Each structure stands twice: as structure tokens, then as C-alpha cells.
């Protein structure tokens, strides 16, 4: 089958979801209203609560939730075959991710910008809040620790990506100042993206690298430390100064990248060499059900998105109706990235024949980001004539910048959670932004170097838990939204169905992984997996109790 057919079907499906389904959910289910005063206006402080143009906020939200995950997950899951992967990406985007992300934005904005963890207290109960925030903190810890490793590895293996990655920060700081002075957005966008792509060309000719050993640590370990120092500083700056402009420029860069990749598909029309359903999997390959649904998280549905929606994006929402544009369209953008990733790792641009494709994908986990960069660079070269070297640098920078923006937002969100704990437990020190940031970064570095030694890769030890933990968090977020809808007397079926499906798949995957960790004798993962599974069950029981009581009180009120 030609890849253009897959692309057309996927894009048309997501476009219809945006035009019709998202409009129905926003207006008829969530009841989004321009007259509602959002937290960005009610609590405006110039640092975290800042009313923001919806296009700029979309850029922040999109690049914060995207990271490298919508590339990594699909590039691994294609091992089971491109058909199940494409179906989960497209249907997941339309009926799961868009509703989840937009719903989390709506729920948080309706409650003074509270995070989903803090919000769960008022919606379900005090015990739920504590349980919920444990899962949220674990997900953030995994994301930040591992993305630091991902970026450091990319800097070491792709030194040509170093200059443009740091140049993007300088460009963002300048644009942030100009936007504050009311300079028009469109010219800034064009100039910013132009400078960014010029820096990519410079980086291709000027690779930068740290010494292989410095201060007794490897170059990768030193990059991890530098990245967390940067993330700590960035998380304390006002969102308008760096976070918003950097994410917006990265969002525009991704749009350019998507245009190049999708355009190349329509120009060269490459064939698919990957199997529709892979019948030649290795003996030890786990079952596609439920593992597919936790391997592809971002790009279909992801609990991390709920953290971003309720952590930073809801505090910048100018009008409540902007939540549809920012939340649902952000999910569509990520679905588009996941879809083109599947095409890049499934076609002749990666492997000229089915036999060569099976050599690249010899086992689950093979291919991944390198397959995307290789396949995508060849695709761009065939469609647009750009050299493979420039195309590879462009895609490598895309991965690094997305991972970096996710890491920026992730550390800021960890700070929010620690400060919320300070409020909840009346610990004044934890409410201090600098102390909370140092604790957040300290936890990440402790995991990175405490569990991983001098390599700094300790986050990779608990990363296998991310898939199931992240999807369980998505189901818990949908549960909170559903309870809000039930209490408001609105239909909750549109959130309860995706919540139930994701919960069953994620819980099942967590149980399977628990058995694997036990057999391996990996007691750290056994303990953490058990905590996540038990917490999810307790939250569900608490929510069910609230729903039953609410229904009973409604019935009693009708009888009276």
C-alpha cells in the first residue's frame, strides 16, 4: 500500500474530529463559555497566571506535551504491524486524547487553575488528592529524568544539534521581550523560525561537543547536569519570558517539519514495506494487547498531557473557549506527528524490502528514534532534494527541542506540585519557588546519579514503568472529569468510555509488567508498580463511592 493512502485517511479522520466532534464536546458537554472569567485574568500575576493569545498558548501546550514520546512510541509499536498502530493513533487522537486534553484544561480553568491532583480533592475527596498526586509526581520524575538522558545522548551522538538547540533559547528570550512590547506576532514568528533554521544549517557545519571526560564525569553525565541547571532556571522565569516564546517557536518549527515530511509523502508516494500485521515477531515478544496501548501513549492519549493542561496551560487561558483550540487541536497536532512517524519507519525510505525492514526491526524496541531520523531524512531528501545530512540534523534538532520543552515544563510542574504540598500540609519552606525548584531538580538528579551511578542514566531504570503509569494517570484524569460532569448533571459517557478502556489496558499491562519485574528480581520496579496499581484501585473506589452517593441524593431529592 502507498503511504499516501494512510496519510489521507488519517488526516481526514483527525480533521473531521476537530471540526465536528471537538465542537460537540466543547459546547454540549463541557459548556465552554466566553463569559467565564479564566484564572489567567482572575489570578493574573505576570509569572504563572498570564492571559495568552491562543495561538501562542497552543505552541506552548503542543510542544510541552509532544516531547519525543509521539516519535518514540509509534516507532517502537510499529513492530506489531502498521495497521494496529495507525488505528490506535487516529482513533485515539479523535476520541481519547482530544477529549482528555481539552477536558483537563476545562476542569482546571473552572477551578482556579488547580492541577488535576489538587482538583481531585474537591471533585472526589481529600484522600484521593494525596493518592493522585503520588502518581503525578512519579510520572513527572520519570519524564524529567529520562528526557535529560535522551537529550544528552542526542548531544553526544548528534553534536551538530548542539548549536541550534541552545540558539533556540536565545531566540526565544529575544522574542519574549519583543512580544511583551506588543511587536506583531506574525513577523516575529517568521523571523524566529528563519533564524532557527539558519542555526540548523550552521550546526551541520559546526558540531559542538564536550570533552569525553570532565570533572571525573563522562560527556553525557555533564550534559545531564547542564540541562537540569538550565531547566531549574527556566522553570523560575515568568512564562512570557522563555516558556511561551520557546514553545511557540518550536511549535512553528514542528509545523515546518510536518509540512516537509507530509509534502514529501505526496511528492514521492513511497510504498510501505512494513507488514500490516507482523507475524514474524520474536519468540519473547509480549502480546499486542494490552502492550500496544501503553507503548503508543503520546499520539493517542497520555496522562502527562493532563498534567500540562492543568499545570501550565490552564493558567494562561485567555478565554475558556480557547480550550478547544489549545487542547483538542494540540492533541491533533501530536497525532499528526505520530502518524508521519509511522509512515517514516514503515516505508521504503527506511528499508527497501520487507526482508530489510525485518532486519531493522529484529525485536520489539529496535528502530525507535534512529529509525525515524533515518527514514524521515531519506523521505525529505526524496521529496524536496535536501541532503540527507541536513535532513538528519533537522529531525535530530526537532527531537531535542521537543524533549527540552517537555523537560522545561516538567520541572515547572514538579515545582507546582511541591508548592501545593506546602499549601496542603502547611510547610512554608515548600511554598517557596526556589526551594521547591531545587527539590524538584534534586529528586531528578538523585534518581539519575543515585540509581545510575556516574553515567547519570538512573532514570532509565524506572522508565519501563512509564507506559502503564502514564496511561493509568490518563484514566484517572478522565475519571475526575467524568465525576465533574455527573455532578453538573451532564452526560459523562463521552469521558467514561475512553476512561474505562484506557484503565483496563493500562492496569492489565501493569500487572503483566509486575510479573516480569518479580521474575527479574527487580524489587524497585516491583514496589513502584505495586504502588501505582494499588493507588489506581483506591482512587476508582473513592470515585465510585462519590458517584453512588450523588445518585442517591439525586433520587432522594426527586422523591421529596
XYZ file of C-alpha atoms in Angstrom:
560
model
C 0.000 0.000 0.000
C 1.227 3.504 -0.742
C 1.897 5.651 2.287
C -0.179 8.493 0.799
C -3.347 6.435 1.344
C -2.568 6.031 5.052
C -1.788 9.727 5.348
C -5.003 10.841 3.639
C -7.248 8.563 5.698
C -5.548 9.570 8.940
C -5.563 13.319 8.275
C -9.178 13.361 7.069
C -10.271 11.438 10.167
C -8.499 13.841 12.530
C -9.795 16.873 10.602
C -13.376 15.644 10.958
C -12.758 15.041 14.657
C -11.564 18.635 15.067
C -14.376 20.201 13.023
C -17.316 18.265 14.474
C -16.562 16.058 17.489
C -14.482 18.617 19.381
C -17.148 21.288 18.750
C -19.848 18.988 20.117
C -17.854 18.111 23.241
C -16.801 21.722 23.919
C -20.275 23.209 23.519
C -22.732 20.487 24.535
C -20.774 18.512 27.152
C -18.278 20.921 28.748
C -20.375 24.022 28.101
C -17.392 26.277 27.416
C -18.389 29.930 27.739
C -16.532 33.116 26.742
C -18.225 34.949 29.615
C -16.446 32.787 32.190
C -13.516 34.631 33.806
C -10.484 32.354 33.483
C -7.792 32.022 36.184
C -5.341 33.847 33.883
C -7.426 37.004 34.403
C -8.744 36.362 37.908
C -5.337 35.472 39.376
C -3.006 37.256 36.939
C 0.468 37.598 38.476
C 2.751 38.093 35.465
C 4.676 34.899 36.243
C 2.466 31.799 36.034
C -1.020 33.274 35.506
C -0.771 35.229 32.253
C -3.611 35.708 29.677
C -2.121 34.485 26.415
C -3.019 34.582 22.735
C -4.478 31.180 21.887
C -2.029 30.588 19.031
C 0.965 31.266 21.296
C -0.581 29.131 24.044
C -1.194 26.337 21.525
C 2.526 26.443 20.716
C 3.417 26.111 24.386
C 0.908 23.375 25.045
C 1.685 21.396 21.911
C 5.451 21.341 22.316
C 5.207 20.706 26.066
C 3.054 17.607 25.609
C 4.766 16.384 22.437
C 8.345 15.828 23.558
C 9.961 12.820 21.946
C 7.201 10.419 23.002
C 4.933 10.664 19.894
C 8.020 9.681 17.903
C 9.436 7.001 20.205
C 6.148 5.199 20.939
C 4.938 4.757 17.336
C 8.472 3.991 16.116
C 8.571 1.056 18.557
C 4.942 -0.107 18.299
C 5.091 -0.470 14.504
C 6.872 -3.734 15.280
C 3.431 -5.352 15.733
C 2.395 -4.032 12.302
C 1.412 -0.651 10.895
C -2.375 -1.268 10.832
C -2.984 -1.534 14.621
C -0.556 1.321 15.248
C -2.258 3.647 12.735
C -5.741 2.779 14.007
C -4.800 3.482 17.624
C -3.122 6.785 16.721
C -6.034 8.082 14.627
C -8.955 6.837 16.742
C -7.081 7.597 19.960
C -6.484 11.186 18.856
C -10.130 11.765 17.879
C -11.993 10.104 20.758
C -9.431 9.873 23.561
C -6.572 12.414 23.508
C -8.561 15.413 22.274
C -11.315 14.937 24.860
C -8.786 14.192 27.618
C -6.594 17.261 26.959
C -9.475 19.679 26.373
C -11.318 18.259 29.384
C -8.335 18.701 31.703
C -7.994 22.325 30.540
C -11.693 22.956 31.140
C -11.753 21.261 34.547
C -8.691 23.150 35.783
C -9.826 26.519 34.421
C -13.182 26.050 36.178
C -11.286 25.565 39.447
C -8.804 28.469 39.560
C -6.114 26.658 37.573
C -5.687 23.813 40.051
C -3.669 20.806 38.957
C -5.561 17.559 38.461
C -4.070 16.257 41.708
C -5.299 19.205 43.768
C -8.573 19.300 41.836
C -9.343 15.671 42.668
C -9.856 16.690 46.327
C -12.804 18.975 45.620
C -14.248 16.638 42.989
C -13.797 13.260 44.717
C -12.237 13.616 48.169
C -9.236 14.530 50.324
C -7.733 11.025 50.300
C -7.938 10.940 46.526
C -5.873 14.114 46.240
C -2.934 12.573 48.113
C -3.092 9.351 46.108
C -3.476 11.170 42.793
C -0.516 13.460 43.391
C 1.765 10.494 44.113
C 1.102 9.132 40.617
C 1.524 12.590 39.059
C 4.861 13.145 40.796
C 6.123 9.722 39.716
C 5.223 10.395 36.077
C 6.976 13.779 36.160
C 10.030 12.247 37.812
C 10.221 9.606 35.076
C 9.745 12.109 32.252
C 12.273 14.661 33.510
C 14.973 12.156 34.461
C 14.698 10.224 31.208
C 14.345 13.194 28.862
C 17.539 14.580 30.361
C 19.217 11.337 29.295
C 17.557 11.430 25.844
C 18.805 14.968 25.140
C 22.285 14.211 26.497
C 22.522 11.112 24.310
C 21.425 13.160 21.291
C 24.033 15.832 22.000
C 26.748 13.167 22.196
C 25.643 11.205 19.112
C 24.489 14.246 17.091
C 26.886 17.109 18.028
C 25.563 19.119 15.072
C 22.308 19.520 17.051
C 24.010 21.285 19.984
C 24.336 24.772 18.474
C 20.755 25.095 17.154
C 19.315 23.652 20.386
C 20.916 26.381 22.517
C 20.453 29.057 19.844
C 16.711 28.416 20.069
C 16.792 29.542 23.712
C 18.448 32.861 22.823
C 15.932 33.426 20.013
C 13.049 32.669 22.402
C 14.315 35.132 25.041
C 14.516 37.914 22.433
C 11.057 37.130 21.056
C 9.610 37.060 24.576
C 10.839 40.603 25.202
C 9.518 41.833 21.835
C 6.096 40.232 22.373
C 5.912 41.947 25.758
C 6.425 45.224 23.892
C 3.472 44.428 21.593
C 5.540 43.678 18.477
C 3.219 41.839 16.000
C 3.273 38.072 16.345
C 3.397 37.019 12.662
C 6.642 38.842 11.707
C 8.294 37.612 14.892
C 7.213 34.078 14.069
C 8.657 34.232 10.559
C 11.938 35.760 11.694
C 12.248 33.372 14.654
C 11.677 30.253 12.573
C 14.050 31.593 9.902
C 16.809 32.157 12.469
C 16.201 28.714 13.950
C 16.588 27.007 10.592
C 19.665 29.088 9.807
C 21.149 27.842 13.095
C 20.435 24.270 11.965
C 22.456 24.888 8.809
C 25.260 26.385 10.921
C 25.113 23.460 13.320
C 25.533 20.976 10.475
C 28.874 22.619 9.638
C 29.855 23.351 13.240
C 29.306 20.352 15.517
C 29.944 21.078 19.198
C 30.898 18.545 21.828
C 32.026 18.450 25.443
C 35.281 16.690 26.352
C 34.716 12.933 26.695
C 35.729 13.280 30.360
C 35.478 16.377 32.543
C 35.324 16.750 36.347
C 35.565 12.967 36.591
C 32.329 12.504 34.622
C 31.570 11.483 31.037
C 30.360 13.996 28.467
C 26.830 12.557 28.721
C 26.769 12.960 32.519
C 27.968 16.559 32.261
C 25.280 17.337 29.687
C 22.651 15.968 32.088
C 23.862 18.302 34.864
C 23.937 21.306 32.496
C 20.441 20.521 31.252
C 18.983 20.378 34.766
C 20.700 23.638 35.750
C 19.080 25.212 32.709
C 15.690 23.614 33.474
C 15.805 24.920 37.063
C 16.457 28.480 35.884
C 13.878 28.250 33.087
C 11.176 26.955 35.437
C 11.522 30.045 37.659
C 11.336 32.613 34.856
C 7.958 34.198 34.021
C 6.198 32.113 31.381
C 6.132 35.030 28.902
C 9.925 35.416 29.050
C 11.052 31.975 27.846
C 8.469 29.201 28.138
C 5.826 30.694 25.829
C 8.089 32.040 23.058
C 10.336 28.992 23.055
C 7.419 26.605 22.861
C 5.747 28.727 20.195
C 8.870 28.803 18.007
C 9.284 25.061 18.484
C 5.645 24.583 17.550
C 6.187 26.542 14.336
C 9.341 24.527 13.700
C 7.332 21.344 14.040
C 4.737 22.650 11.593
C 7.520 23.272 9.084
C 8.883 19.785 9.778
C 5.432 18.258 9.308
C 4.963 20.157 6.042
C 8.321 18.837 4.803
C 7.528 15.254 5.817
C 3.912 15.171 4.653
C 4.761 17.087 1.490
C 7.497 14.560 0.706
C 4.941 11.752 1.046
C 2.654 13.350 -1.555
C 5.587 14.088 -3.890
C 7.400 10.740 -3.750
C 4.466 8.483 -2.748
C 6.663 5.819 -1.126
C 5.409 2.282 -0.633
C 5.034 0.635 2.753
C 7.416 -2.278 3.337
C 6.442 -2.967 6.946
C 3.823 -5.708 7.406
C 0.221 -4.709 8.081
C 0.269 -7.269 10.926
C 3.663 -8.653 11.886
C 3.562 -12.466 12.004
C 7.347 -12.806 12.302
C 7.792 -11.447 15.810
C 10.494 -12.763 18.116
C 9.591 -15.576 20.496
C 9.755 -13.382 23.607
C 7.601 -10.564 22.124
C 4.780 -9.583 24.512
C 1.167 -9.641 23.357
C -0.029 -6.689 21.300
C -2.974 -6.425 23.716
C -2.557 -4.598 26.039
C 1.044 -3.507 25.319
C 0.221 -1.542 22.154
C -1.965 0.848 24.149
C 0.779 1.755 26.603
C 3.626 1.745 24.075
C 1.857 4.415 21.997
C 0.777 6.911 24.635
C 1.529 10.420 23.368
C -0.022 10.485 19.910
C -3.093 8.542 21.083
C -3.741 9.521 24.731
C -1.347 10.353 27.563
C -1.735 11.163 31.239
C 1.207 13.570 31.019
C -0.984 15.824 28.862
C -3.421 16.234 31.746
C -0.566 17.416 33.964
C 0.421 20.066 31.406
C -3.190 21.073 30.652
C -3.994 21.622 34.324
C -0.487 22.695 35.359
C 0.608 25.450 32.988
C -1.825 25.791 30.065
C -4.955 26.401 32.182
C -3.181 29.288 33.940
C -2.632 31.040 30.591
C -6.067 30.528 29.031
C -7.380 33.912 27.852
C -10.934 32.706 27.093
C -12.485 29.432 28.147
C -13.458 28.631 24.541
C -9.760 28.813 23.621
C -9.503 25.475 25.418
C -10.858 23.721 22.334
C -8.176 25.244 20.099
C -5.360 24.669 22.580
C -6.369 21.276 23.982
C -8.068 19.371 21.194
C -6.043 20.867 18.341
C -2.874 20.279 20.354
C -3.790 16.590 20.513
C -4.465 16.591 16.749
C -1.027 18.100 16.123
C 0.577 15.355 18.162
C -1.487 12.724 16.362
C -0.192 14.115 13.049
C 3.391 13.750 14.312
C 2.726 10.157 15.414
C 1.107 9.346 12.061
C 4.017 10.640 9.947
C 6.421 8.830 12.273
C 4.641 5.570 11.448
C 4.978 6.315 7.732
C 8.684 7.165 8.089
C 9.502 3.920 9.909
C 7.251 1.726 7.755
C 8.236 2.659 4.208
C 10.902 2.110 1.597
C 12.766 5.182 2.872
C 13.840 3.115 5.860
C 14.014 -0.339 4.254
C 13.691 -1.128 0.543
C 12.032 -4.503 1.092
C 10.068 -6.413 3.740
C 13.189 -8.511 4.404
C 15.306 -5.411 5.073
C 12.572 -3.975 7.293
C 12.604 -7.128 9.434
C 16.382 -6.771 9.740
C 15.948 -3.257 11.143
C 13.059 -4.350 13.376
C 14.500 -7.623 14.602
C 12.815 -7.310 18.005
C 10.471 -5.048 19.973
C 12.345 -1.867 20.851
C 14.536 -1.859 17.750
C 14.379 1.091 15.382
C 12.905 3.781 17.625
C 14.227 7.364 17.209
C 17.100 6.363 14.923
C 14.639 4.700 12.542
C 12.541 7.883 12.475
C 15.560 10.099 11.761
C 16.878 7.755 9.063
C 13.523 7.141 7.389
C 12.407 10.762 7.745
C 15.679 12.176 6.385
C 15.524 9.888 3.346
C 11.883 10.855 2.851
C 12.671 14.593 2.902
C 15.616 14.043 0.556
C 13.459 12.173 -1.949
C 10.648 14.709 -1.839
C 12.447 18.030 -1.514
C 16.025 17.332 -2.574
C 17.582 18.373 0.756
C 20.728 16.440 1.594
C 20.376 13.549 3.999
C 22.888 15.259 6.335
C 20.845 18.473 6.606
C 17.595 16.498 6.886
C 19.042 14.302 9.657
C 20.194 17.380 11.589
C 16.775 18.977 11.179
C 14.978 15.930 12.575
C 17.535 15.431 15.364
C 17.063 19.063 16.428
C 13.292 18.543 16.337
C 13.598 15.627 18.765
C 15.993 17.513 21.065
C 13.906 20.699 21.162
C 10.694 18.825 21.916
C 12.338 16.804 24.659
C 13.799 20.051 26.020
C 10.485 21.914 26.128
C 8.842 18.952 27.842
C 11.657 18.928 30.376
C 11.261 22.710 30.963
C 7.546 22.344 31.619
C 8.081 19.140 33.599
C 10.390 20.781 36.157
C 7.989 23.732 36.468
C 5.136 21.291 37.072
C 7.156 19.437 39.705
C 7.665 22.801 41.404
C 3.902 23.398 41.357
C 3.245 20.032 42.996
C 5.821 20.589 45.742
C 4.364 24.054 46.375
C 0.864 22.540 46.501
C 2.126 20.049 49.082
C 3.453 23.035 51.042
C -0.032 24.567 50.956
C -1.780 21.310 51.857
C 0.497 20.365 54.761
C 1.265 23.947 55.857
C 5.033 23.690 55.296
C 6.069 27.251 54.480
C 9.501 26.296 53.083
C 7.915 24.139 50.378
C 5.819 27.074 49.205
C 8.981 28.961 48.262
C 9.517 28.734 44.486
C 13.316 28.466 44.658
C 13.289 25.769 47.342
C 10.560 23.831 45.510
C 12.561 24.015 42.258
C 15.763 22.848 43.956
C 13.884 19.915 45.472
C 12.361 19.025 42.083
C 15.712 19.104 40.295
C 17.383 17.373 43.244
C 14.944 14.441 43.009
C 15.661 14.073 39.288
C 19.444 14.221 39.738
C 19.264 11.864 42.731
C 17.461 9.347 40.558
C 19.779 9.977 37.595
C 23.062 9.589 39.504
C 21.931 7.728 42.618
C 20.431 4.821 40.698
C 22.574 5.124 37.562
C 25.986 5.930 39.032
C 28.358 8.316 37.274
C 26.637 7.733 33.932
C 23.613 9.726 35.113
C 21.212 7.335 33.393
C 19.404 6.172 36.518
C 16.093 7.425 35.192
C 16.164 4.651 32.616
C 15.815 2.118 35.448
C 12.233 3.143 36.245
C 11.348 4.135 32.664
C 9.801 0.706 31.897
C 7.048 1.730 34.329
C 6.229 4.888 32.385
C 3.890 3.311 29.825
C 1.389 1.781 32.229
C 1.752 4.525 34.875
C 1.199 7.270 32.317
C -1.934 5.627 30.905
C -3.335 4.915 34.366
C -2.884 8.629 35.056
C -4.828 9.410 31.849
C -7.703 7.242 33.040
C -7.667 8.925 36.474
C -7.803 12.354 34.805
C -10.776 11.245 32.700
C -12.359 9.910 35.891
C -12.115 13.309 37.617
C -13.622 14.997 34.532
C -16.415 12.396 34.468
C -17.312 12.953 38.127
C -17.419 16.716 37.500
C -19.824 16.149 34.612
C -22.030 13.784 36.631
C -22.248 16.284 39.485
C -23.157 19.010 36.980
C -25.925 16.834 35.535
C -24.238 16.494 32.137
C -23.652 13.336 30.034
C -20.401 11.654 31.125
C -20.435 8.752 28.654
C -18.008 10.563 26.312
C -15.335 10.520 29.017
C -16.319 7.336 30.856
C -15.918 5.074 27.790
C -12.336 6.172 26.972
C -11.552 6.174 30.716
C -12.695 2.557 31.109
C -10.844 1.346 28.016
C -7.555 3.023 28.927
C -7.792 1.897 32.558
C -8.351 -1.761 31.659
C -5.477 -1.805 29.151
C -3.072 0.101 31.397
C -3.925 -1.908 34.513
C -3.566 -5.176 32.585
C -0.181 -4.006 31.241
C 0.900 -3.023 34.756
C 0.044 -6.494 36.073
C 1.995 -8.152 33.232
C 4.995 -5.934 33.926
C 4.723 -6.672 37.648
C 5.191 -10.368 36.898
C 8.211 -9.611 34.701
C 9.851 -7.428 37.361
C 9.249 -10.109 40.001
C 10.865 -12.784 37.844
C 13.824 -10.474 37.206
C 14.164 -9.770 40.924
C 13.915 -6.022 40.253
C 12.402 -5.083 43.601
C 12.487 -1.322 42.984
C 10.185 -1.699 39.973
C 8.055 -4.272 41.795
C 7.487 -1.803 44.636
C 6.746 1.181 42.394
C 4.457 -0.849 40.129
C 2.507 -2.105 43.137
C 2.132 1.452 44.459
C 0.711 2.657 41.132
C -1.696 -0.291 40.796
C -2.962 -0.024 44.373
C -3.348 3.759 44.151
C -5.376 3.465 40.939
C -7.750 0.945 42.533
C -8.218 3.123 45.627
C -8.939 6.233 43.538
C -11.502 4.321 41.482
C -13.238 3.052 44.639
C -13.311 6.572 46.090
C -14.804 7.938 42.871
C -17.401 5.165 42.691
C -18.443 5.932 46.264
C -18.881 9.624 45.398
C -20.946 8.815 42.290
C -23.200 6.390 44.205
C -23.795 8.946 46.967
C -24.518 11.662 44.399
C -27.017 9.458 42.550
C -28.674 8.508 45.849
C -29.035 12.161 46.881
C -30.496 12.985 43.463
C -33.025 10.167 43.785
C -33.985 11.303 47.297
C -34.407 14.898 46.084
C -36.753 13.749 43.307
C -38.879 11.753 45.784
C -39.213 14.797 48.029
